[in-house]
Structures are given as structure tokens and as C-alpha cells.
Amino acid sequence: MAKCIIDIQNVSKVFNPGENEVRALNDVSLKINAGEFVSLMGASGSGKSTLLNILGCLDQPTSGKYLLDGKEVNGISKSAISLIRNRTFGFVFQSYNLLPKTTALENVELPLLYNSEISKTDRRKKAEAALISVGLAERIYHKTNELSGGQQQRVAIARALVNEPEVIFADEPTGNLDSKTSYQVMELFQNLNDKGILIVMVTHEPDIVEMSKRKIILHDGKIIEDIKILNPKNAHELFLAAEGK
Ligand SMILES: Nc1ncnc2c1ncn2[C@@H]1O[C@H](COP(=O)(O)OP(=O)(O)O)[C@@H](O)[C@H]1O
Ligand SMILES: [Mg+2]
């Protein structure tokens, strides 16, 4: 049986406690195993990003428990959590979050700067390999503003991959991309998932969800549906179809 990596129990998140409080998550419990590819869906404001941020240890729940790989996150020191975020997790956001006027290579090298054990030469080699793996061998020295949206998102994915993470958290990774470019990004995610990387992705696009393996729907901070996708669509085939091949 696959190992349980993510296990949250009765998690709630309340913003602005008091009169104007917002209960972004309301008593959510969820288990995710190694190797899964999960989509979080739901209307705007339903709590998707809040849940993703808690799972990625970018934010903490107001109440409830989070066991990450069997260990209670609350009991882990701040520096150990930073290390987990930097080495075990990779993050991809809708707006790419790249440094402007900086080359693709420098953007991807960034997460490695926090690791003094990696030499300058190795840093460069790893960043180059990550950029090649997302199909950007020809764009390594291009600056952020010289790249298309799809290319920028691929640089962001290379940056998320450079530390060889076990889990990738992606918040609306295709939200700013046209459908053909979205399929390319999803193809990358499917390839990474095939290699064993656990992926948790927020999206509100139904066709994107069909390329993952499990659909979780949130409504007003609660999970209202959680279903396995039996035959995920193949992103590469969809890309070829969109190209008219
Ligand atoms: N930092 C915050 N401060 C106050 N309210 C917030 C904050 N972040 C999110 N919220 C509120 O929590 C609810 C869920 O937000 P969010 O998780 O961003 O939803 P989604 O990603 O599904 O659109 C919304 O009502 C939102 O306004
Ligand atoms: Mg959101």
C-alpha cells in the first residue's frame, strides 16, 4: 500500500478572528498518499489556496492537526520547516513569481543558494539540467521579460524541481495560460508524477482536472466531493490534438 504523506485532521482556518472573521477552512480532514496527483477545485473563495498553503507549510491552521510523513508539523521547529519547504517541496504559482530582469538560469539557481553544501559549479549544472528537463535548453540565458507566459511558467517549474522535491504544490499553474500551453504544463506535471512526485494542484478548469488522478471539490471551506479519476486524460495527446496533429 502507498505511504500516506499528507494527513490533516479536523483542520480549520479563521482569518480576522472576531466580528469580521472568515472561516476559510471548516473542519477539513484529508489524507494524500505518495504518488498521487490531486486537484483541488471549487468556486473562488472556497478555500483552495488556504488549504494548499497549509499543506505546503506556508501557513498554519487555526486548529486541527497536520501529520506530514507521520510527523506532527506543529512539533517541528521553524528552521526544520523551512528546510522541508526548500528541499522536500516545490511550489508553482499562477503568476510564476520569477525575479524580473533576471535570467532563467539565475531564477532556477535561487533555491540552491540556501544550501551551502552545493558548489557554484554544481548549482549551475543542476539549474541547467532542470531547465533542459522542462524543454528550455534554448532559453537558459533569456531574462524573464524576454519569455512568454508559458516559458515563464516552465522556468518556475524548473525552479520548483531543482532541489528534486518529493511533493509539488501548484496554485492555478495554468490560470494565465491558453489551452495549448496549459497542456504543455500539464504534460510536465504528468511526467513528474510518473516519476513518483506527489502533486497537489489547485485549479478551477474542468479540463485540467481531468488530467489529474483525484478530484477534491471544496465549498465554503469544506470538502464536498472527493473522487478518483479512473482514466486521466493524456496531456501530450491533448496538446497534439490542439496543434491539429
Ligand atoms: N490573508 C487573508 N486574510 C483574510 N481573509 C482571507 C485571507 N486569505 C484568504 N481569505 C479569505 O478566505 C476565503 C478563502 O480564500 P482562498 O483560500 O484564497 O480561496 P480560493 O483559493 O478558493 O479562491 C475567502 O473568503 C478569502 O477572502
Ligand atoms: Mg486561490
Short mmCIF file of C-alpha atoms and ligand atoms in Angstrom, two decimals:
data_model
loop_
_atom_site.label_atom_id
_atom_site.label_comp_id
_atom_site.label_asym_id
_atom_site.label_seq_id
_atom_site.Cartn_x
_atom_site.Cartn_y
_atom_site.Cartn_z
CA MET A 1 0.00 0.00 0.00
CA ALA A 2 1.21 3.51 -0.81
CA LYS A 3 2.60 5.51 2.05
CA CYS A 4 0.49 8.32 3.50
CA ILE A 5 2.45 11.58 3.12
CA ILE A 6 -0.17 14.21 3.92
CA ASP A 7 -2.68 13.70 6.72
CA ILE A 8 -4.69 16.63 8.03
CA GLN A 9 -7.29 16.08 10.70
CA ASN A 10 -10.13 18.49 11.54
CA VAL A 11 -8.25 21.49 10.22
CA SER A 12 -9.90 24.91 10.38
CA LYS A 13 -8.52 28.28 9.37
CA VAL A 14 -10.07 31.51 10.60
CA PHE A 15 -8.87 34.85 9.26
CA ASN A 16 -9.55 38.04 11.25
CA PRO A 17 -10.98 36.35 14.35
CA GLY A 18 -13.80 38.42 15.84
CA GLU A 19 -16.68 40.20 14.24
CA ASN A 20 -15.44 40.11 10.65
CA GLU A 21 -13.96 36.66 10.82
CA VAL A 22 -13.70 34.50 7.74
CA ARG A 23 -13.75 30.74 8.22
CA ALA A 24 -11.70 29.85 5.15
CA LEU A 25 -11.46 26.17 6.14
CA ASN A 26 -14.04 24.46 8.30
CA ASP A 27 -13.07 21.16 9.90
CA VAL A 28 -11.31 19.62 6.92
CA SER A 29 -9.77 16.15 7.10
CA LEU A 30 -7.82 14.70 4.20
CA LYS A 31 -5.21 12.03 3.51
CA ILE A 32 -2.94 12.01 0.46
CA ASN A 33 -0.58 9.14 -0.38
CA ALA A 34 2.77 9.04 -2.12
CA GLY A 35 2.46 9.10 -5.90
CA GLU A 36 -0.93 10.78 -6.07
CA PHE A 37 -1.86 13.63 -8.42
CA VAL A 38 -4.62 15.59 -6.71
CA SER A 39 -6.68 18.53 -7.97
CA LEU A 40 -8.36 20.92 -5.58
CA MET A 41 -11.40 22.52 -7.18
CA GLY A 42 -14.15 24.87 -6.08
CA ALA A 43 -15.51 28.34 -6.62
CA SER A 44 -13.46 31.42 -5.93
CA GLY A 45 -13.24 31.93 -2.16
CA SER A 46 -13.99 28.28 -1.33
CA GLY A 47 -10.66 27.84 0.47
CA LYS A 48 -8.47 26.16 -2.17
CA SER A 49 -5.41 28.39 -1.75
CA THR A 50 -5.77 28.40 2.02
CA LEU A 51 -5.74 24.60 2.03
CA LEU A 52 -2.80 24.41 -0.39
CA ASN A 53 -0.80 26.92 1.69
CA ILE A 54 -1.41 24.91 4.84
CA LEU A 55 -0.44 21.65 3.13
CA GLY A 56 2.73 23.33 1.83
CA CYS A 57 3.52 24.69 5.32
CA LEU A 58 3.36 28.26 4.01
CA ASP A 59 0.57 28.91 6.52
CA GLN A 60 -0.66 27.30 9.72
CA PRO A 61 -4.15 26.13 10.65
CA THR A 62 -6.06 27.86 13.44
CA SER A 63 -6.99 24.45 14.80
CA GLY A 64 -6.57 20.82 13.86
CA LYS A 65 -3.65 18.54 13.24
CA TYR A 66 -1.24 18.10 10.32
CA LEU A 67 0.86 14.96 10.09
CA LEU A 68 3.47 15.21 7.35
CA ASP A 69 5.07 11.86 6.60
CA GLY A 70 3.82 10.73 10.02
CA LYS A 71 5.27 13.67 11.97
CA GLU A 72 3.16 16.38 13.53
CA VAL A 73 4.05 19.66 11.80
CA ASN A 74 3.28 21.66 14.93
CA GLY A 75 6.09 19.87 16.72
CA ILE A 76 8.72 20.61 14.05
CA SER A 77 10.98 23.63 14.55
CA LYS A 78 10.68 26.67 12.29
CA SER A 79 14.09 26.04 10.74
CA ALA A 80 13.26 22.39 10.05
CA ILE A 81 10.02 23.52 8.35
CA SER A 82 11.99 25.95 6.18
CA LEU A 83 14.26 23.09 5.23
CA ILE A 84 11.27 20.90 4.31
CA ARG A 85 9.82 23.73 2.21
CA ASN A 86 13.14 24.27 0.47
CA ARG A 87 14.22 20.65 -0.08
CA THR A 88 11.15 18.40 0.02
CA PHE A 89 8.56 20.72 -1.52
CA GLY A 90 8.42 22.62 -4.77
CA PHE A 91 5.96 25.45 -5.37
CA VAL A 92 4.41 26.76 -8.58
CA PHE A 93 2.05 29.74 -8.65
CA GLN A 94 -0.34 31.23 -11.18
CA SER A 95 1.72 34.40 -11.57
CA TYR A 96 5.06 32.50 -11.94
CA ASN A 97 6.74 34.68 -9.25
CA LEU A 98 10.04 34.93 -11.11
CA LEU A 99 12.54 37.69 -10.46
CA PRO A 100 12.26 40.30 -13.22
CA LYS A 101 15.23 41.23 -15.44
CA THR A 102 16.97 38.05 -14.28
CA THR A 103 17.94 35.10 -16.46
CA ALA A 104 16.08 31.80 -16.41
CA LEU A 105 19.27 30.19 -15.10
CA GLU A 106 19.59 32.61 -12.15
CA ASN A 107 15.92 32.18 -11.25
CA VAL A 108 16.29 28.41 -11.15
CA GLU A 109 19.57 28.57 -9.19
CA LEU A 110 17.88 30.58 -6.46
CA PRO A 111 16.55 27.76 -4.22
CA LEU A 112 20.05 26.21 -4.25
CA LEU A 113 21.65 29.34 -2.82
CA TYR A 114 20.22 28.34 0.57
CA ASN A 115 22.31 25.19 0.52
CA SER A 116 25.96 25.92 1.29
CA GLU A 117 26.91 22.31 0.50
CA ILE A 118 26.28 22.88 -3.19
CA SER A 119 29.17 24.46 -5.07
CA LYS A 120 28.72 27.18 -7.66
CA THR A 121 29.53 24.74 -10.46
CA ASP A 122 27.01 22.17 -9.22
CA ARG A 123 24.41 24.87 -8.76
CA ARG A 124 24.76 25.81 -12.36
CA LYS A 125 24.73 22.20 -13.56
CA LYS A 126 21.58 21.40 -11.60
CA ALA A 127 19.79 24.54 -12.79
CA GLU A 128 20.75 23.81 -16.40
CA ALA A 129 19.51 20.22 -16.08
CA ALA A 130 16.19 21.41 -14.62
CA LEU A 131 15.73 23.92 -17.45
CA ILE A 132 16.55 21.28 -20.04
CA SER A 133 14.03 18.91 -18.42
CA VAL A 134 11.24 21.45 -18.96
CA GLY A 135 12.27 21.99 -22.59
CA LEU A 136 14.01 25.34 -22.18
CA ALA A 137 17.55 24.43 -23.26
CA GLU A 138 17.47 27.32 -25.74
CA ARG A 139 16.26 29.89 -23.20
CA ILE A 140 18.71 29.47 -20.34
CA TYR A 141 20.19 32.97 -20.69
CA HIS A 142 16.93 34.72 -21.53
CA LYS A 143 15.65 37.19 -19.00
CA THR A 144 12.16 36.84 -17.51
CA ASN A 145 10.75 39.70 -19.60
CA GLU A 146 12.05 38.05 -22.77
CA LEU A 147 9.99 34.89 -22.20
CA SER A 148 6.34 34.09 -23.00
CA GLY A 149 3.90 33.24 -20.20
CA GLY A 150 4.20 29.53 -20.91
CA GLN A 151 8.00 29.73 -20.90
CA GLN A 152 7.96 31.69 -17.63
CA GLN A 153 5.78 29.03 -16.05
CA ARG A 154 8.20 26.36 -17.24
CA VAL A 155 11.09 28.31 -15.63
CA ALA A 156 9.01 28.37 -12.43
CA ILE A 157 8.53 24.60 -12.68
CA ALA A 158 12.28 24.13 -13.24
CA ARG A 159 12.88 26.24 -10.13
CA ALA A 160 10.42 24.03 -8.19
CA LEU A 161 12.26 20.93 -9.45
CA VAL A 162 15.86 21.94 -8.94
CA ASN A 163 16.01 20.54 -5.39
CA GLU A 164 14.43 17.26 -6.53
CA PRO A 165 11.35 17.66 -4.34
CA GLU A 166 9.07 14.82 -3.27
CA VAL A 167 5.96 16.98 -3.46
CA ILE A 168 4.93 19.79 -5.80
CA PHE A 169 2.23 22.26 -4.76
CA ALA A 170 0.79 24.28 -7.62
CA ASP A 171 -1.81 27.05 -7.24
CA GLU A 172 -3.66 27.62 -10.53
CA PRO A 173 -0.50 26.86 -12.55
CA THR A 174 -2.36 27.18 -15.85
CA GLY A 175 -4.57 30.10 -14.79
CA ASN A 176 -2.78 32.61 -17.02
CA LEU A 177 -2.11 30.30 -19.97
CA ASP A 178 -4.00 29.45 -23.17
CA SER A 179 -5.19 25.85 -23.51
CA LYS A 180 -2.35 24.61 -25.70
CA THR A 181 0.30 26.00 -23.33
CA SER A 182 -1.70 24.63 -20.38
CA TYR A 183 -1.48 21.14 -21.87
CA GLN A 184 2.32 21.50 -22.10
CA VAL A 185 2.50 22.43 -18.43
CA MET A 186 0.20 19.52 -17.56
CA GLU A 187 2.37 17.18 -19.63
CA LEU A 188 5.33 18.19 -17.48
CA PHE A 189 3.32 17.53 -14.33
CA GLN A 190 2.16 14.14 -15.62
CA ASN A 191 5.76 13.17 -16.44
CA LEU A 192 6.91 14.23 -12.97
CA ASN A 193 4.05 12.31 -11.37
CA ASP A 194 5.01 9.23 -13.42
CA LYS A 195 8.46 9.51 -11.83
CA GLY A 196 6.85 9.36 -8.39
CA ILE A 197 6.49 13.02 -7.44
CA LEU A 198 3.32 13.74 -5.49
CA ILE A 199 1.41 16.67 -6.97
CA VAL A 200 -1.30 18.77 -5.35
CA MET A 201 -2.73 21.36 -7.72
CA VAL A 202 -5.42 23.99 -7.37
CA THR A 203 -7.44 24.71 -10.49
CA HIS A 204 -10.93 25.74 -11.43
CA GLU A 205 -10.67 24.50 -15.01
CA PRO A 206 -12.63 21.24 -15.51
CA ASP A 207 -10.49 20.06 -18.46
CA ILE A 208 -7.29 20.50 -16.42
CA VAL A 209 -8.72 18.42 -13.56
CA GLU A 210 -9.30 15.50 -15.93
CA MET A 211 -5.53 15.21 -16.39
CA SER A 212 -5.02 14.52 -12.68
CA LYS A 213 -5.90 11.34 -10.79
CA ARG A 214 -8.12 12.62 -7.99
CA LYS A 215 -10.61 15.46 -7.78
CA ILE A 216 -11.43 17.16 -4.49
CA ILE A 217 -14.11 19.83 -4.50
CA LEU A 218 -14.29 22.49 -1.81
CA HIS A 219 -17.32 24.58 -0.97
CA ASP A 220 -17.35 27.22 1.78
CA GLY A 221 -14.25 25.75 3.40
CA LYS A 222 -15.46 22.16 3.40
CA ILE A 223 -14.70 19.17 1.17
CA ILE A 224 -17.96 18.26 -0.55
CA GLU A 225 -16.63 15.74 -3.05
CA ASP A 226 -13.54 13.54 -3.30
CA ILE A 227 -13.37 11.18 -6.25
CA LYS A 228 -10.78 9.12 -8.07
CA ILE A 229 -10.37 9.89 -11.77
CA LEU A 230 -10.25 6.47 -13.37
CA ASN A 231 -8.86 7.37 -16.80
CA PRO A 232 -6.93 10.63 -16.61
CA LYS A 233 -6.62 12.37 -19.97
CA ASN A 234 -3.17 12.37 -21.51
CA ALA A 235 -1.87 15.95 -21.70
CA HIS A 236 0.52 15.20 -24.56
CA GLU A 237 -2.30 13.79 -26.71
CA LEU A 238 -4.47 16.82 -25.95
CA PHE A 239 -1.58 19.08 -26.93
CA LEU A 240 -1.12 17.28 -30.25
CA ALA A 241 -4.87 17.44 -30.91
CA ALA A 242 -4.84 21.19 -30.18
CA GLU A 243 -1.97 21.57 -32.66
CA GLY A 244 -4.09 19.73 -35.23
CA LYS A 245 -1.73 16.74 -35.50
N1 LIG B 1 -4.95 36.51 4.40
C1 LIG B 1 -6.29 36.55 4.46
N2 LIG B 1 -6.94 37.40 5.27
C2 LIG B 1 -8.29 37.42 5.34
N3 LIG B 1 -9.08 36.62 4.62
C3 LIG B 1 -8.50 35.75 3.78
C4 LIG B 1 -7.08 35.67 3.65
N4 LIG B 1 -6.79 34.71 2.74
C5 LIG B 1 -7.96 34.22 2.31
N5 LIG B 1 -9.00 34.84 2.93
C6 LIG B 1 -10.43 34.55 2.75
O1 LIG B 1 -10.63 33.16 2.94
C7 LIG B 1 -11.56 32.63 1.99
C8 LIG B 1 -10.88 31.53 1.18
O2 LIG B 1 -9.87 32.14 0.38
P1 LIG B 1 -8.93 31.32 -0.60
O3 LIG B 1 -8.39 30.14 0.12
O4 LIG B 1 -7.97 32.27 -1.18
O5 LIG B 1 -9.99 30.83 -1.71
P2 LIG B 1 -9.77 30.26 -3.19
O6 LIG B 1 -8.32 29.98 -3.38
O7 LIG B 1 -10.62 29.02 -3.25
O8 LIG B 1 -10.29 31.32 -4.11
C9 LIG B 1 -12.04 33.82 1.17
O9 LIG B 1 -13.23 34.29 1.73
C10 LIG B 1 -10.91 34.82 1.33
O10 LIG B 1 -11.39 36.14 1.19
MG MG B 2 -6.94 30.76 -4.74
#
